[in-house]
CSV table of C-alpha atoms and ligand atoms in Angstrom, one decimal:
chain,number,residue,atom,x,y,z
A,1,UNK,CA,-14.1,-36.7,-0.9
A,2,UNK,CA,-13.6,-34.8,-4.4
A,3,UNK,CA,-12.5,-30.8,-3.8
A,4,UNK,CA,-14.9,-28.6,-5.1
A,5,UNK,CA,-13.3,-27.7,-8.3
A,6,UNK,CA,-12.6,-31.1,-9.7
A,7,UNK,CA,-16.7,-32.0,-8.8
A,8,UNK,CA,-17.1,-28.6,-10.8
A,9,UNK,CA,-15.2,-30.1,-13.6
A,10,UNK,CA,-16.8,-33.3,-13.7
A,11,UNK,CA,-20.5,-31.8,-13.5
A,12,UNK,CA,-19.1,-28.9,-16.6
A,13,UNK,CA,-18.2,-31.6,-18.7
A,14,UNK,CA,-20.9,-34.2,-17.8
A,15,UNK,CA,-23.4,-31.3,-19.2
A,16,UNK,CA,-21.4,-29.7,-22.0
A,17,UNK,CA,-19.6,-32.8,-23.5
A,18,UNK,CA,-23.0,-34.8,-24.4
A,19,UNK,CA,-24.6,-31.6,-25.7
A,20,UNK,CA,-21.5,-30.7,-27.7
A,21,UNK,CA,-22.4,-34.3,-29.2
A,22,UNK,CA,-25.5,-33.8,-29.6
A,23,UNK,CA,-26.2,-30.2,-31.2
A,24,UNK,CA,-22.2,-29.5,-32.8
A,25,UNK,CA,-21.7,-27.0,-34.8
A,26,UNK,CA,-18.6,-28.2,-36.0
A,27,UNK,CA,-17.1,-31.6,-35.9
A,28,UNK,CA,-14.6,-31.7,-33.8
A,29,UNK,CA,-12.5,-33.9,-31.1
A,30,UNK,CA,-13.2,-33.8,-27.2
A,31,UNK,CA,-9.5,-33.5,-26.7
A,32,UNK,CA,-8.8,-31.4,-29.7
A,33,UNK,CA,-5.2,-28.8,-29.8
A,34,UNK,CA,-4.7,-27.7,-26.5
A,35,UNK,CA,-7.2,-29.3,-24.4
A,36,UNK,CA,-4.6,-29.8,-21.6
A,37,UNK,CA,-3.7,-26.5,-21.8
A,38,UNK,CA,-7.1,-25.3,-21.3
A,39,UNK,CA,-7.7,-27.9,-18.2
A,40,UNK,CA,-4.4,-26.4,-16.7
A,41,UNK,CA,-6.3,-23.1,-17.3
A,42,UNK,CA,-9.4,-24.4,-15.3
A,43,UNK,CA,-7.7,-25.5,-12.1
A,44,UNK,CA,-5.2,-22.4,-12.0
A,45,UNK,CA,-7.7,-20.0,-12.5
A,46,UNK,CA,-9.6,-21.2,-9.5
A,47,UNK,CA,-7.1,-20.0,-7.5
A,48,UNK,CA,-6.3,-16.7,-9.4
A,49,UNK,CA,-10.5,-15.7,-8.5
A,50,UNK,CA,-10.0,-16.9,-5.1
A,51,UNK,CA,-6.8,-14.2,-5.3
A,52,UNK,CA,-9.6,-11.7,-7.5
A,53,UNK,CA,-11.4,-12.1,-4.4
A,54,UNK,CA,-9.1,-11.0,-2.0
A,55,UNK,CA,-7.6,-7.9,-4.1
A,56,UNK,CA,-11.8,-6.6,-3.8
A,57,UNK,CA,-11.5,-7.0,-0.3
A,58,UNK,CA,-8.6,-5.3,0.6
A,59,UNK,CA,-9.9,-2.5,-2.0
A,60,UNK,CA,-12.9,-2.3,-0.5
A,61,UNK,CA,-11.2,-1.7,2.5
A,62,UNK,CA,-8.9,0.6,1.3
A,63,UNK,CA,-12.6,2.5,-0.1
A,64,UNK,CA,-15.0,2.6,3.0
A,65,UNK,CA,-14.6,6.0,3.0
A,66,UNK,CA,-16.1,6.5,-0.5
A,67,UNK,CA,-18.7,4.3,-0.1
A,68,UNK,CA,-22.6,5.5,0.5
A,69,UNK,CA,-23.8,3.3,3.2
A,70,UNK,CA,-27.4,4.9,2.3
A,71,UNK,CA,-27.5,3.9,-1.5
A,72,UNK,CA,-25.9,0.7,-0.2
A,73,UNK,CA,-29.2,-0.5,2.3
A,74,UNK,CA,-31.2,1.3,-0.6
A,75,UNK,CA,-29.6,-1.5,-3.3
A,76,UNK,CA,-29.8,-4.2,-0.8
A,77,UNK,CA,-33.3,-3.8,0.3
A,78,UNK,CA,-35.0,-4.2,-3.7
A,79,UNK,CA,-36.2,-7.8,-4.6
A,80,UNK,CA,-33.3,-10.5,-5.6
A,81,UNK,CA,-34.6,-10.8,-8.8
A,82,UNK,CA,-34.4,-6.8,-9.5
A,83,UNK,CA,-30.9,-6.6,-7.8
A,84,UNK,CA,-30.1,-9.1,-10.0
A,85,UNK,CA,-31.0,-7.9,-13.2
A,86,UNK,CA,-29.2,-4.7,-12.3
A,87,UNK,CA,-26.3,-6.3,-11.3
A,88,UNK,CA,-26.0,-8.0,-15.2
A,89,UNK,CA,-26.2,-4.5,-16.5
A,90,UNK,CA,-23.6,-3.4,-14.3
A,91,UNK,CA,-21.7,-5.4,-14.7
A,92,UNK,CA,-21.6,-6.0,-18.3
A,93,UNK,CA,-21.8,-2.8,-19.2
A,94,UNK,CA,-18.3,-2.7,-17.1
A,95,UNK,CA,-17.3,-5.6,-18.7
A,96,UNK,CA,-17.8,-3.8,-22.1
A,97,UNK,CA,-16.1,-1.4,-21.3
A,98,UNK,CA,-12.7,-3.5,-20.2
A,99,UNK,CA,-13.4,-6.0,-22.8
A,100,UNK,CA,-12.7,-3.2,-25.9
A,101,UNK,CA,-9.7,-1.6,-23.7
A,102,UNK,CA,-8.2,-5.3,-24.2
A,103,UNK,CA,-9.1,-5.3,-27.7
A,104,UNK,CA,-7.8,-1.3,-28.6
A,105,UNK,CA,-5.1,-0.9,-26.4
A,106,UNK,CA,-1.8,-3.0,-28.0
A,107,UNK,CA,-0.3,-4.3,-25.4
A,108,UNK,CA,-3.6,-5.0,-23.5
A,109,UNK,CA,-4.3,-7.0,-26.6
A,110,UNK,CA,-1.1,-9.2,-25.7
A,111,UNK,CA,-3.3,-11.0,-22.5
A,112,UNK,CA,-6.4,-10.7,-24.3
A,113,UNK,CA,-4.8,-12.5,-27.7
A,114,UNK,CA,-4.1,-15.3,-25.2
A,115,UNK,CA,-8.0,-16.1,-25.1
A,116,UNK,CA,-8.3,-15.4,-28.6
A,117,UNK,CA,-5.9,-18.2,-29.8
A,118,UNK,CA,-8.6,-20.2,-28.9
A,119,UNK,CA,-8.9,-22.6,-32.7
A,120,UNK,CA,-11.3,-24.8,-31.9
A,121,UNK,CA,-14.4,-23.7,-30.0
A,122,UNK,CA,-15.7,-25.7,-26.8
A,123,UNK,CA,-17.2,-24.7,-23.5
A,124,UNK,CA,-13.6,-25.3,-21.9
A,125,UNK,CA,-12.4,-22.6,-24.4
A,126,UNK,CA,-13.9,-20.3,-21.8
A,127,UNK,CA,-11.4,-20.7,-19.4
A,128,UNK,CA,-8.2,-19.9,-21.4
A,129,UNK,CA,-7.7,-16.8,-19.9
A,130,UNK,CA,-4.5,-14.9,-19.4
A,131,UNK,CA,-3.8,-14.4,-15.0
A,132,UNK,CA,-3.3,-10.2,-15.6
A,133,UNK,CA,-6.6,-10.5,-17.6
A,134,UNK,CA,-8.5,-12.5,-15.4
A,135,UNK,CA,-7.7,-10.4,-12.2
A,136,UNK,CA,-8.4,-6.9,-14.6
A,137,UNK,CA,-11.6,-7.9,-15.5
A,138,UNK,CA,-12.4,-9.7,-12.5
A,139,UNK,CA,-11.7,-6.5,-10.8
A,140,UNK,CA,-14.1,-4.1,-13.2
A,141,UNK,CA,-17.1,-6.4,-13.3
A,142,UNK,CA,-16.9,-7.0,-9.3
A,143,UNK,CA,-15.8,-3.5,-7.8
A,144,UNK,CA,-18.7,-1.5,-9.0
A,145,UNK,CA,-21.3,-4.1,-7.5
A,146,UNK,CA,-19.8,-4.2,-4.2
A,147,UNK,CA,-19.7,-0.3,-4.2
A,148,UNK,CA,-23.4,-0.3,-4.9
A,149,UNK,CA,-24.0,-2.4,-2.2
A,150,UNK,CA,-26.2,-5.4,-3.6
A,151,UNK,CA,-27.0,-8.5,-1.2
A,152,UNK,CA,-24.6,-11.6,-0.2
A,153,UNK,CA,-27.7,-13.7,-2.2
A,154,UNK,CA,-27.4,-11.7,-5.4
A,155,UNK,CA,-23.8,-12.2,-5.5
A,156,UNK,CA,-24.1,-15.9,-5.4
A,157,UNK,CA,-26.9,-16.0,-8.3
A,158,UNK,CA,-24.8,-13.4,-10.1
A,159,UNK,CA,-21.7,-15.8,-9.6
A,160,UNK,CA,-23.1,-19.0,-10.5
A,161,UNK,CA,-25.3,-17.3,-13.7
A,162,UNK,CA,-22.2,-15.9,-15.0
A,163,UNK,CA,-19.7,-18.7,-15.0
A,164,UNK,CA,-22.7,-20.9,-16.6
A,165,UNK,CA,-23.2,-18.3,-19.2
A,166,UNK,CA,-19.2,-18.1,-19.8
A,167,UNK,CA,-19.3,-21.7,-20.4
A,168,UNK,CA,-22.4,-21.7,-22.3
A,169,UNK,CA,-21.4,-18.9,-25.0
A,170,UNK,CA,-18.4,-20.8,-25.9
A,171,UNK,CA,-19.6,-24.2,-26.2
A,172,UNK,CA,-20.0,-25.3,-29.5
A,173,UNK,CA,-23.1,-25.7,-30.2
A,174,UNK,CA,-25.9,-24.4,-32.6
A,175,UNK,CA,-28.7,-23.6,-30.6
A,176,UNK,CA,-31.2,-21.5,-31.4
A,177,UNK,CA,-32.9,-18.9,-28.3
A,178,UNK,CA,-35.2,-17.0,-29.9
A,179,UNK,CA,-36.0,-13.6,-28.7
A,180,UNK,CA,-33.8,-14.3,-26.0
A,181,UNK,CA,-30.6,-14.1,-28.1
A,182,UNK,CA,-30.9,-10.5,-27.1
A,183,UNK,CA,-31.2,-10.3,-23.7
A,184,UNK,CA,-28.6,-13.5,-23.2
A,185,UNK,CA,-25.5,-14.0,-24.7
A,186,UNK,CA,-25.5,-17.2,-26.7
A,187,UNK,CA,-22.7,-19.4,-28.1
A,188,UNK,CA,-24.0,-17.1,-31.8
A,189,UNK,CA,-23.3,-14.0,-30.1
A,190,UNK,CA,-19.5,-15.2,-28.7
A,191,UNK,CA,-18.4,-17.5,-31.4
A,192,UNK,CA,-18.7,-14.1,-34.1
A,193,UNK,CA,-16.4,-12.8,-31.6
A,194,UNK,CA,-14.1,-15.5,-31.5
A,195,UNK,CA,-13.8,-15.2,-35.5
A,196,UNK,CA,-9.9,-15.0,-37.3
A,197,UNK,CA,-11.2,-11.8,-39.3
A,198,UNK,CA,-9.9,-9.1,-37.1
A,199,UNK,CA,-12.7,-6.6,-38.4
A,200,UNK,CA,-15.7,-9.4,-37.0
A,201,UNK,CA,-13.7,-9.9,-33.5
A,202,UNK,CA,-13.5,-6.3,-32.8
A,203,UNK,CA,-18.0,-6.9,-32.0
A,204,UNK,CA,-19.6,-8.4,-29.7
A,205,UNK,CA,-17.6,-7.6,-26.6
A,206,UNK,CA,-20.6,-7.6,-24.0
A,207,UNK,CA,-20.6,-11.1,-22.2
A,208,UNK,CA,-24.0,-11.1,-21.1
A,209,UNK,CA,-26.1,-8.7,-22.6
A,210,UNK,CA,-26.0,-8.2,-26.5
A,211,UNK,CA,-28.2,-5.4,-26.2
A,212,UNK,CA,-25.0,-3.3,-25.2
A,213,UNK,CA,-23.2,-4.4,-28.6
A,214,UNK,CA,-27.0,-3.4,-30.2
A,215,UNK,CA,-26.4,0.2,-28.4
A,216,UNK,CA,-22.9,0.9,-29.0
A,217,UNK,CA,-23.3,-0.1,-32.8
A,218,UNK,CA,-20.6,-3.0,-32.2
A,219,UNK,CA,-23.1,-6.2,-32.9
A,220,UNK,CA,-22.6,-8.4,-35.2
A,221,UNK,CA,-25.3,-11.5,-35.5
A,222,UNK,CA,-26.0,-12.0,-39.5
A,223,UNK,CA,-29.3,-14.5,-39.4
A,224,UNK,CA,-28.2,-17.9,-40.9
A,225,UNK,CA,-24.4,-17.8,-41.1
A,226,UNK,CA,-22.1,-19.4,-38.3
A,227,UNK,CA,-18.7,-18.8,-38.4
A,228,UNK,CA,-16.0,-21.1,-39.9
A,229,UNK,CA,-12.6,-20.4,-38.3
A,230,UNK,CA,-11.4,-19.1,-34.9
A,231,UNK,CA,-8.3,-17.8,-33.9
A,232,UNK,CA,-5.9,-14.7,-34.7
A,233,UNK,CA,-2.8,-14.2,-36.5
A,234,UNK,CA,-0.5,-13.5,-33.7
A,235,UNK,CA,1.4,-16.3,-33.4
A,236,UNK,CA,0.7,-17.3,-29.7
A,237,UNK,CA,2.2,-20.5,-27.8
A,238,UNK,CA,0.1,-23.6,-27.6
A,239,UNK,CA,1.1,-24.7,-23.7
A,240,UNK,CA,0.1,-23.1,-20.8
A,241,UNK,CA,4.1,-21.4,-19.3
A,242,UNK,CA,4.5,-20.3,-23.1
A,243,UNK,CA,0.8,-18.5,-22.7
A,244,UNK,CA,1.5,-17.1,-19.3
A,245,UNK,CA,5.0,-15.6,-21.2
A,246,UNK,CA,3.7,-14.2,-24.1
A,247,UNK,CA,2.3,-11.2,-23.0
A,248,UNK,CA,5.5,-10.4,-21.3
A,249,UNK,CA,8.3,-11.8,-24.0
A,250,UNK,CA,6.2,-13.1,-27.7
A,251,UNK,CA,6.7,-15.9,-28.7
A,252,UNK,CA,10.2,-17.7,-28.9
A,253,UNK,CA,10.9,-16.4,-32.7
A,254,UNK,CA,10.0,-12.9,-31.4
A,255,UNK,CA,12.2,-13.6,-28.3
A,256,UNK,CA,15.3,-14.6,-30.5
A,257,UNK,CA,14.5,-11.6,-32.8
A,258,UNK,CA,14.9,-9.5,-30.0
A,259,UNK,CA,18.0,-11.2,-28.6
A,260,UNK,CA,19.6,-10.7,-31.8
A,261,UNK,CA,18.6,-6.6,-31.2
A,262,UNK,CA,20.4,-6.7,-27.7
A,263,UNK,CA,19.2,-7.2,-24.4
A,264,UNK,CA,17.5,-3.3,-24.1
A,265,UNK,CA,14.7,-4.3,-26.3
A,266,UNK,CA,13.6,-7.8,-24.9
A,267,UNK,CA,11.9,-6.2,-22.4
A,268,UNK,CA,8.6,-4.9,-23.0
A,269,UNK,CA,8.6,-2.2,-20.3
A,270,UNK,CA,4.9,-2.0,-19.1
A,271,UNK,CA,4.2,-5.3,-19.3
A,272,UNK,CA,6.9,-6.4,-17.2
A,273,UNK,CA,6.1,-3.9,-14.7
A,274,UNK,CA,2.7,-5.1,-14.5
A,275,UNK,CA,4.1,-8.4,-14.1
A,276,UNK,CA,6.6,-7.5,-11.3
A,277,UNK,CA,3.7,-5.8,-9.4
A,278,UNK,CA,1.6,-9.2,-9.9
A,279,UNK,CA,4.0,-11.1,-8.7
A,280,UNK,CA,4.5,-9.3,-5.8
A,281,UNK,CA,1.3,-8.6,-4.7
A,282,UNK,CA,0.6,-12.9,-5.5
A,283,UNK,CA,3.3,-13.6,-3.1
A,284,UNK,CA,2.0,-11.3,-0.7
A,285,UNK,CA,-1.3,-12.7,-1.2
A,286,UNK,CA,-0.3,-16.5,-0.8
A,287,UNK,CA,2.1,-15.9,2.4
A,288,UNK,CA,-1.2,-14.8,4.0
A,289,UNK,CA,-3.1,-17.6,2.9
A,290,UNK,CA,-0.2,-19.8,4.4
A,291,UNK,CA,-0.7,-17.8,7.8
A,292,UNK,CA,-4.7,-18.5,7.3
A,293,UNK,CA,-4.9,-14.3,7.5
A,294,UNK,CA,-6.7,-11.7,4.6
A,295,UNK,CA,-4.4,-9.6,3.6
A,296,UNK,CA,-5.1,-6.8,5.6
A,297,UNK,CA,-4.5,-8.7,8.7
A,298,UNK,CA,-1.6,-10.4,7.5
A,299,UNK,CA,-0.2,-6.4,7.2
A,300,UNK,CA,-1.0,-5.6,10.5
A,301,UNK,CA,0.5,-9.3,11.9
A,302,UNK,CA,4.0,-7.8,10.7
A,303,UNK,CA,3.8,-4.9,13.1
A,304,UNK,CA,2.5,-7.2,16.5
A,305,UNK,CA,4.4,-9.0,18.7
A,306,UNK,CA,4.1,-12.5,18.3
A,307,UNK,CA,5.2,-15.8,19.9
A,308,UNK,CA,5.4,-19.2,18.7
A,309,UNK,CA,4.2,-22.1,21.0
A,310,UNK,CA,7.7,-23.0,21.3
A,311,UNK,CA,8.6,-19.6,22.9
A,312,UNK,CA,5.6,-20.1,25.0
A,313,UNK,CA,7.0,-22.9,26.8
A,314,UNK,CA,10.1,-21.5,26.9
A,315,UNK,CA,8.9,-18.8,29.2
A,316,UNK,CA,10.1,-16.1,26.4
A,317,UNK,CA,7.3,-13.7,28.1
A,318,UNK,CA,6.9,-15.6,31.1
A,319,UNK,CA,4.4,-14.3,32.9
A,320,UNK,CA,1.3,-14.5,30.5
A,321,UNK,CA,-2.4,-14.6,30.5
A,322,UNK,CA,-4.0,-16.2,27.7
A,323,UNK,CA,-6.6,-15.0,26.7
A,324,UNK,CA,-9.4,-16.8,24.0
A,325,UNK,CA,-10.5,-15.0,21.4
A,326,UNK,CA,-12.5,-17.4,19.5
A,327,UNK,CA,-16.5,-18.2,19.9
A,328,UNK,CA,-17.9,-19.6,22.8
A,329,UNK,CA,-19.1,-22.7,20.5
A,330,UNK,CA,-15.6,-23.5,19.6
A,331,UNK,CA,-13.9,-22.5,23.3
A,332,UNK,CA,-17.1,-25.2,24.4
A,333,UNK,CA,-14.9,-27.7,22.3
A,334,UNK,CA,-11.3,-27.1,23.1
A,335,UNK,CA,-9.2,-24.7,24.5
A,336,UNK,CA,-6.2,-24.1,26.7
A,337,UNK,CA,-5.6,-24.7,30.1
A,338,UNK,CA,-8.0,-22.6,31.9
A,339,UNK,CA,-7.4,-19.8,29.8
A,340,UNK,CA,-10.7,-17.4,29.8
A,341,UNK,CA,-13.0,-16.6,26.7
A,342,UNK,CA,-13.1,-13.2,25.3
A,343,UNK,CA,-14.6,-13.6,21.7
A,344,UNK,CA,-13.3,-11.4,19.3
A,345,UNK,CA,-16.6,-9.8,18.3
A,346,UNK,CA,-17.6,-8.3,21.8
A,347,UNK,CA,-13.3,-7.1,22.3
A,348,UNK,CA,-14.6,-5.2,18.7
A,349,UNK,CA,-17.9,-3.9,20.1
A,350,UNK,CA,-16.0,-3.0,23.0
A,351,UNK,CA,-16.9,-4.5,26.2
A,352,UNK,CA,-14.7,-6.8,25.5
A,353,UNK,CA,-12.1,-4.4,26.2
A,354,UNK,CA,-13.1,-3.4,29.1
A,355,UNK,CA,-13.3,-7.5,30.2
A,356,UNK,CA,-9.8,-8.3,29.0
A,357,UNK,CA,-8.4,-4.9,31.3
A,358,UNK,CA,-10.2,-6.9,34.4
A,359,UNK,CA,-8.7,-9.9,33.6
A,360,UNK,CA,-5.7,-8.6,33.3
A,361,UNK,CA,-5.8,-6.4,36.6
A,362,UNK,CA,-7.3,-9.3,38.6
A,363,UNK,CA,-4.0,-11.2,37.4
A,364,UNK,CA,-1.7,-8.4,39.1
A,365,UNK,CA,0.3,-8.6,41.7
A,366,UNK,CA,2.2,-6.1,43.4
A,367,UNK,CA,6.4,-6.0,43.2
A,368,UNK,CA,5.6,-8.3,40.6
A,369,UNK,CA,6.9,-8.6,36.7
A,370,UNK,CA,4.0,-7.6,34.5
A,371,UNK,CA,2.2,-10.2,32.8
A,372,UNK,CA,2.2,-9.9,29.3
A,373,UNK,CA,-1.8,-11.2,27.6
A,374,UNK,CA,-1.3,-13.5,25.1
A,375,UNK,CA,-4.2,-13.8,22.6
A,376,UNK,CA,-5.0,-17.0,21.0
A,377,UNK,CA,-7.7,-18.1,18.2
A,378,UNK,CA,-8.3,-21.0,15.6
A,379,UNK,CA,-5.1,-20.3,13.6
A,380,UNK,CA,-3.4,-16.7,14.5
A,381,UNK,CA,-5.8,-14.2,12.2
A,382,UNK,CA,-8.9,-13.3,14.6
A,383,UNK,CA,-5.7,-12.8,17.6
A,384,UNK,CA,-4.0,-9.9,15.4
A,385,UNK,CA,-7.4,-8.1,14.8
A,386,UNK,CA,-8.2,-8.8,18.7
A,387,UNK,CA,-4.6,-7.3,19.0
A,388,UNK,CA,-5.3,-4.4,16.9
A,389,UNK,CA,-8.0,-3.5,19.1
A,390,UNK,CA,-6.6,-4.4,22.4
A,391,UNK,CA,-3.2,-2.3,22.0
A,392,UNK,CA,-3.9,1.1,24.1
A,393,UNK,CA,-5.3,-0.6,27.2
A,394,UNK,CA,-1.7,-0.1,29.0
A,395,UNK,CA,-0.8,-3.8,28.9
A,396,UNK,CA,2.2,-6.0,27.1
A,397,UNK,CA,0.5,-7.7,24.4
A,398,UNK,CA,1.7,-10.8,22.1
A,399,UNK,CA,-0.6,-13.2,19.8
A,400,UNK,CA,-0.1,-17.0,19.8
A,401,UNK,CA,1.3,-18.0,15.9
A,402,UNK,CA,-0.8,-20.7,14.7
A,403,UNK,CA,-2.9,-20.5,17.4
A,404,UNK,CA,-5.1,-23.4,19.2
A,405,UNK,CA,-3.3,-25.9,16.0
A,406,UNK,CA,-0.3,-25.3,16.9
A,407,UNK,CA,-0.2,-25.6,20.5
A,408,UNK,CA,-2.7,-28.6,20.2
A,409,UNK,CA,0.6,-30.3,17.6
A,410,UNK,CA,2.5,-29.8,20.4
A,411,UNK,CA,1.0,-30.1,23.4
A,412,UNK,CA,-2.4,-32.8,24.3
A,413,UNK,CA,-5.3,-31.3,26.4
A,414,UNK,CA,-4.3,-33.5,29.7
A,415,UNK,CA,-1.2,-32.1,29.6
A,416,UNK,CA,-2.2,-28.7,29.1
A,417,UNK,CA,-2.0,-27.7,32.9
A,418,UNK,CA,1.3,-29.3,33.1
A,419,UNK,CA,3.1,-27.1,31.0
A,420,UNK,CA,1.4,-24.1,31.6
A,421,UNK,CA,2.0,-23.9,35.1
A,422,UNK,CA,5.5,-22.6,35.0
A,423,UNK,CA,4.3,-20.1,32.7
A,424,UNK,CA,1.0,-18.7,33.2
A,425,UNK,CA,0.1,-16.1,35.5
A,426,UNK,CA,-3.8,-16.5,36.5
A,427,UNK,CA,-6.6,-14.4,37.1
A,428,UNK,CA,-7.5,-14.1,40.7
A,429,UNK,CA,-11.0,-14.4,39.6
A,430,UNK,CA,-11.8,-16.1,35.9
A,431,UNK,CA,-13.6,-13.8,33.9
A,432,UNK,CA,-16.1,-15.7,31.5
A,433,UNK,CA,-18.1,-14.9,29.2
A,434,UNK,CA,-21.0,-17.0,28.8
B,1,LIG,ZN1,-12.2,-10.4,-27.0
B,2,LIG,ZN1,-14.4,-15.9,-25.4
C-alpha cells in the first residue's frame, strides 16, 4: 500500500502533466531547473501542515475563552455551499492580507522570495514554499475560520478546493475561464504575479478570489498578453537546504560578504529568532508525535507520574489497579488481565469518576499499602487526559507509557495473568462498564 501523499503525487501529476502538454503556454521540460527541489518541497511540506495543524489546535485551545459558541452554531448551521463561499472570502481576504505583508515587509520578503525564484512555471511550482511561510500563512487563512466556527464538512471542501486551485493557478497552462476568471483565480491571474518585473509582482496577491485585487486596486490582468519571464533578482539558492537557509543567512556570496564584515553581522537578528522559536516549538511538536500525544497533552504528560511496562513488572508501584481507559469496542478486542473498563469519555463527563473511586475503594484493604491506579489506553495520550481528570479523587495515580503496545511487546495475552499476579491488587467486585 502507497501512503497517502505519494498517491497524492501520482494522481497531481497524472492530471497536470498531460494538460501541461496539452494547453502549454510555454515550452518547457517536465523536469526543468529545480524540479527535485520542488518534489523535496512536496513531501516536506506535508508534514510542515500536518505541524500547521497542530499549532491551530493548541491555539485554539489556548482561545476557548474568546470564542462565541453562539456565532459558532450560528456559522455551522447555514447550508455547506454558503459556509463555503464565506469561508473563500475569509479566507482569502486573510490571505491578502498576509500575502502583501510578505511582499512589503523586507525581511518577510526573504521566505516569500523563496517561492518567487520559481523560473519556470508548473503546477509543482506551487509547492516551493518556504517552512516559516507556510506555517504563517497557514496560520492566518485557518485561525479566523475555526474562530467562526464553520462545519467539519466545509473544512474538508475548503481543503481539498484550495490545494486544487494552488495547483491549478500555477500550472502552466493557457486556459481561458471566462467570466469566471473573476470569481476563481486562474493560472492568468498567478502567473502575472509570478513575473521578474518587481512593479507586476507586487498585484495579484489574493489566491482565490481576484475580485479582492479588483477592490484593493492591486489587479493586474491585461486582455491578450501572457507573461514571458518568472523569477526575481535576489539571487536565491537552487536546492532545497540552501532555500530553507536563505532567509536566515543569503546566499553563500552574501554569507562570505558578511564573514569578511565579522561575525556580529552574519546574523540577521529577527530572522534567526524566528527560526530558534521554530525550531523549538518543531521539536516540541515531533517529540509528541513520537509519544502519539497533541501537544497539549504531551505538556501535561511531563507533570504525571508515569511508568513504563518494565517498572510495572518490577513492582515499582506495586500494588496497582489498572484501570482501561479506552472504548468498550477496543477493550472487546484486547486488554489486560482482568483489568476493568472505564472509557475516557464518561471519566470526562464525570461518572466515570465517581466509577474509578469505587473501583478503587472496593480494591482496599485495611493495614494495607495503598494501591496506586494505573491508567492504560491505545498508546499513553487518552491515559494523561484520563489522569488530568482523575487527580483530586484522593488516590496515587500513574499512566502506563506506551500503553496497551507496549505491554502487548512485552508481554502475550495468555500470559497476562501470570505476570500480573504479583503485582496487581484487584477489585473485590469488577466494576464494568458495559
Ligand atoms: Zn507573492
Ligand atoms: Zn505562486
Amino acid at each position: 500500500m502507497l501512503p497517502e501523499i505519494v498517491k497524492g503525487f501520482i494522481i497531481l501529476a497524472c492530471i497536470f502533466i498531460p494538460l501541461e502538454r496539452i494547453f502549454s503556454l510555454h515550452k518547457q521540460k517536465i523536469f526543468r531547473l529545480g524540479w527535485a527541489t520542488d518534489v523535496t518541497y512536496f513531501f516536506t511540506g506535508h508534514f510542515i501542515g500536518r505541524f500547521g495543524a497542530i499549532v491551530v489546535t493548541l491555539t485554539w485551545s489556548l482561545m476557548t475563552n474568546f470564542l462565541n459558541s453562539e456565532l459558532q452554531s450560528k456559522v455551522a448551521s447555514q447550508p455547506i455551499w454558503l459556509q463555503f463561499a464565506e469561508a473563500v472570502i475569509v479566507s482569502d481576504m486573510a490571505y491578502y492580507i498576509a500575502h502583501r505583508l510578505l511582499h512589503e515587509v523586507p525581511w518577510l520578503w526573504q521566505f516569500h522570495a523563496v517561492h518567487h525564484s520559481i523560473e519556470h512555471m508548473d503546477w509543482l511550482a506551487a509547492v516551493r514554499v518556504h517552512p516559516c511561510e507556510q506555517l504563517f500563512t497557514q496560520i492566518c487563512k485557518i485561525m479566523p475560520l475555526v474562530w467562526l466556527g464553520f462545519s467539519k464538512e466545509t473544512f474538508v471542501v475548503y481543503a481539498l478546493y484550495s490545494a486544487a486551485i494552488a495547483f491549478l493557478i500555477h500550472a502552466n497552462i493557457t486556459l481561458k475561464f471566462g467570466v469566471l476568471k473573476w470569481f476563481v483565480a486562474t493560472p492568468q491571474f498567478h502567473q502575472w504575479h509570478h513575473t521578474k518585473i518587481p512593479e507586476i509582482y507586487n498585484k495579484n496577491f489574493a489566491v482565490q478570489l481576484p475580485l479582492l485585487d479588483l477592490l484593493f486596486g492591486t489587479l493586474y490582468m491585461p486582455a491578450g498578453k501572457r507573461p514571458r519571464k518568472y523569477g526575481v533578482s535576489d539571487r536565491i539558492p537552487v536546492g532545497y537546504l540552501g532555500q530553507l537557509l536563505y532567509p536566515f543567512f543569503g546566499n553563500i556570496k552574501m554569507v562570505n560578504n558578511q564573514l569578511k564584515q565579522g561575525m556580529s553581522r552574519y546574523f540577521r537578528p529577527l530572522p534567526v529568532t524566528l527560526g530558534a522559536i521554530l525550531v523549538a516549538v518543531s521539536s516540541l511538536s515531533a517529540v509528541s508525535l513520537i509519544n502519539h500525544m497533541d501537544i497539549p497533552t504531551f505538556i501535561a504528560s511531563l507533570n504525571s507520574q508515569k511508568i513504563t511496562v518494565a517498572e510495572l513488572q518490577q513492582g515499582k508501584l506495586k500494588p496497582v489497579i489498572l484501570i482501561d481507559v479506552r472504548s468498550p469496542e477496543e477493550y472487546a478486542e484486547d486488554r489486560i488481565g482482568e483489568s476493568p473498563l472505564v472509557p475516557l469519555i464518561d471519566i470526562e463527563a464525570g461518572f466515570g469518576v465517581k466509577q474509578v473511586q469505587a473501583i478503587a475503594r472496593s480494591s482496599v484493604k485495611s493495614n494495607q499499602t495503598q494501591p496506586t491506579i494505573v491508567l492504560y489506553c491505545a498508546r499513553g495520550g487518552r491515559s494523561v487526559k484520563a489522569y488530568q481528570k482523575l487527580q483530586k479523587i484522593g488516590f496515587n495515580l500513574a499512566f502506563l507509557s506506551g500503553g496497551i503496545a507496549a505491554w502487548r511487546e512485552a508481554v502475550p495475552a495468555k500470559q497476562d495473568s501470570e505476570v500480573l499476579a504479583p503485582i496487581i491488587r484487584s477489585p473485590k467486585e469488577t466494576v464494568r462498564s458495559n
